[in-house]
Amino acid sequence: MQTIDLYSDYEGYAEVVLTEETSSDEIILKVQLLGFHFDEILSLIPFGEYDPDSVINNYFKASGWHDGKWECKRIQEFYDQLVKLNDAVPLNYLNILNALKQICSSSLQNKNKLFIDLC
């Protein structure tokens, strides 16, 4: 399992963990983020009409991963939204954006599941 740890310096604050998992529940890639940083990236995605199962819809409703480990079933949509943020993200958040794009891309390429959990 590969881990991208962007949380270590923030222990004690809300943590968001994204995991890429196989159909047999093996974790391939894990990204650990400060919850605030995850929220900052999501807040850059433009308003619009989103599917009820989309990441951004669950972000606006404070549901999904806010209620426990949540499966992102619209990985391609989330990845596409992240790619469009390349020019909108402040330089100090680029590593966070890149980690999110990496786990989405890997999940898509390997046909694995993507989970998000607020710890």
CSV table of C-alpha atoms in Angstrom, one decimal:
chain,number,residue,atom,x,y,z
A,1,MET,CA,0.0,0.0,0.0
A,2,GLN,CA,1.2,3.5,-0.9
A,3,THR,CA,0.4,6.4,1.4
A,4,ILE,CA,0.4,10.1,0.7
A,5,ASP,CA,0.5,11.7,4.1
A,6,LEU,CA,-0.4,15.4,4.0
A,7,TYR,CA,-1.8,15.3,7.5
A,8,SER,CA,1.1,14.6,9.9
A,9,ASP,CA,1.7,18.2,10.9
A,10,TYR,CA,-2.0,18.6,11.8
A,11,GLU,CA,-2.7,15.9,14.4
A,12,GLY,CA,-5.7,16.8,16.5
A,13,TYR,CA,-7.6,18.4,13.7
A,14,ALA,CA,-10.2,16.8,11.5
A,15,GLU,CA,-8.7,14.4,9.0
A,16,VAL,CA,-10.0,13.2,5.6
A,17,VAL,CA,-8.8,9.9,4.4
A,18,LEU,CA,-9.3,8.8,0.8
A,19,THR,CA,-8.6,5.2,-0.1
A,20,GLU,CA,-8.4,3.3,-3.4
A,21,GLU,CA,-9.6,-0.2,-2.7
A,22,THR,CA,-9.8,-3.4,-4.8
A,23,SER,CA,-13.0,-5.4,-5.0
A,24,SER,CA,-11.5,-7.6,-2.3
A,25,ASP,CA,-11.1,-4.6,0.0
A,26,GLU,CA,-7.3,-4.4,-0.4
A,27,ILE,CA,-6.1,-0.8,0.0
A,28,ILE,CA,-3.8,0.2,-2.9
A,29,LEU,CA,-3.4,3.9,-2.2
A,30,LYS,CA,-4.3,6.1,0.8
A,31,VAL,CA,-4.3,9.9,0.9
A,32,GLN,CA,-4.5,11.6,4.3
A,33,LEU,CA,-5.4,15.3,4.4
A,34,LEU,CA,-6.4,18.0,6.8
A,35,GLY,CA,-10.1,18.2,6.6
A,36,PHE,CA,-9.9,22.0,6.1
A,37,HIS,CA,-7.5,21.5,3.1
A,38,PHE,CA,-10.0,19.1,1.5
A,39,ASP,CA,-12.8,21.6,2.0
A,40,GLU,CA,-10.7,24.4,0.5
A,41,ILE,CA,-10.1,22.4,-2.7
A,42,LEU,CA,-13.8,21.4,-2.9
A,43,SER,CA,-14.9,25.0,-2.4
A,44,LEU,CA,-13.1,25.9,-5.6
A,45,ILE,CA,-15.4,23.7,-7.7
A,46,PRO,CA,-18.0,26.0,-9.3
A,47,PHE,CA,-21.6,25.9,-8.3
A,48,GLY,CA,-23.9,24.0,-10.5
A,49,GLU,CA,-26.4,21.2,-10.6
A,50,TYR,CA,-24.8,18.0,-9.5
A,51,ASP,CA,-25.9,14.4,-9.3
A,52,PRO,CA,-27.0,13.4,-5.7
A,53,ASP,CA,-24.2,10.9,-5.6
A,54,SER,CA,-21.5,13.4,-6.6
A,55,VAL,CA,-18.7,14.4,-4.3
A,56,ILE,CA,-19.5,18.1,-4.6
A,57,ASN,CA,-23.2,17.6,-3.9
A,58,ASN,CA,-22.3,15.7,-0.7
A,59,TYR,CA,-19.9,18.4,0.2
A,60,PHE,CA,-22.6,21.1,0.0
A,61,LYS,CA,-25.1,19.0,1.9
A,62,ALA,CA,-22.5,17.9,4.6
A,63,SER,CA,-23.4,14.3,4.0
A,64,GLY,CA,-21.6,11.3,2.5
A,65,TRP,CA,-18.2,11.1,4.2
A,66,HIS,CA,-19.5,13.3,7.0
A,67,ASP,CA,-21.6,10.3,8.1
A,68,GLY,CA,-18.8,7.7,7.8
A,69,LYS,CA,-16.8,5.9,5.2
A,70,TRP,CA,-18.4,6.8,1.8
A,71,GLU,CA,-17.9,5.3,-1.6
A,72,CYS,CA,-17.4,7.8,-4.4
A,73,LYS,CA,-19.3,6.3,-7.3
A,74,ARG,CA,-18.7,9.2,-9.7
A,75,ILE,CA,-14.9,9.1,-9.7
A,76,GLN,CA,-14.6,10.3,-13.3
A,77,GLU,CA,-16.7,13.3,-12.6
A,78,PHE,CA,-14.7,14.2,-9.5
A,79,TYR,CA,-11.4,13.7,-11.4
A,80,ASP,CA,-12.6,16.0,-14.2
A,81,GLN,CA,-13.6,18.7,-11.7
A,82,LEU,CA,-10.2,18.5,-10.1
A,83,VAL,CA,-8.4,18.8,-13.4
A,84,LYS,CA,-10.3,22.0,-14.2
A,85,LEU,CA,-9.0,23.5,-11.0
A,86,ASN,CA,-5.3,23.5,-12.0
A,87,ASP,CA,-5.2,27.3,-12.6
A,88,ALA,CA,-7.5,28.2,-9.7
A,89,VAL,CA,-5.6,26.5,-6.9
A,90,PRO,CA,-3.2,28.6,-4.9
A,91,LEU,CA,0.4,27.3,-5.1
A,92,ASN,CA,0.4,26.1,-1.4
A,93,TYR,CA,-2.5,23.8,-2.2
A,94,LEU,CA,-1.1,22.2,-5.4
A,95,ASN,CA,0.3,19.2,-3.5
A,96,ILE,CA,-3.2,18.5,-2.2
A,97,LEU,CA,-4.8,18.9,-5.6
A,98,ASN,CA,-2.2,16.6,-7.1
A,99,ALA,CA,-2.7,13.9,-4.4
A,100,LEU,CA,-6.5,14.0,-5.0
A,101,LYS,CA,-6.0,13.8,-8.8
A,102,GLN,CA,-3.5,10.9,-8.3
A,103,ILE,CA,-5.9,8.8,-6.3
A,104,CYS,CA,-8.8,9.4,-8.7
A,105,SER,CA,-6.7,8.6,-11.7
A,106,SER,CA,-5.3,5.5,-10.1
A,107,SER,CA,-8.8,4.3,-9.1
A,108,LEU,CA,-10.0,4.9,-12.7
A,109,GLN,CA,-7.1,3.2,-14.4
A,110,ASN,CA,-7.2,0.2,-12.1
A,111,LYS,CA,-11.0,0.0,-12.0
A,112,ASN,CA,-10.9,0.2,-8.2
A,113,LYS,CA,-13.3,1.8,-5.7
A,114,LEU,CA,-12.6,5.2,-4.1
A,115,PHE,CA,-13.7,5.9,-0.5
A,116,ILE,CA,-13.7,9.1,1.4
A,117,ASP,CA,-13.9,9.2,5.2
A,118,LEU,CA,-13.8,12.1,7.7
A,119,CYS,CA,-11.9,10.9,10.8
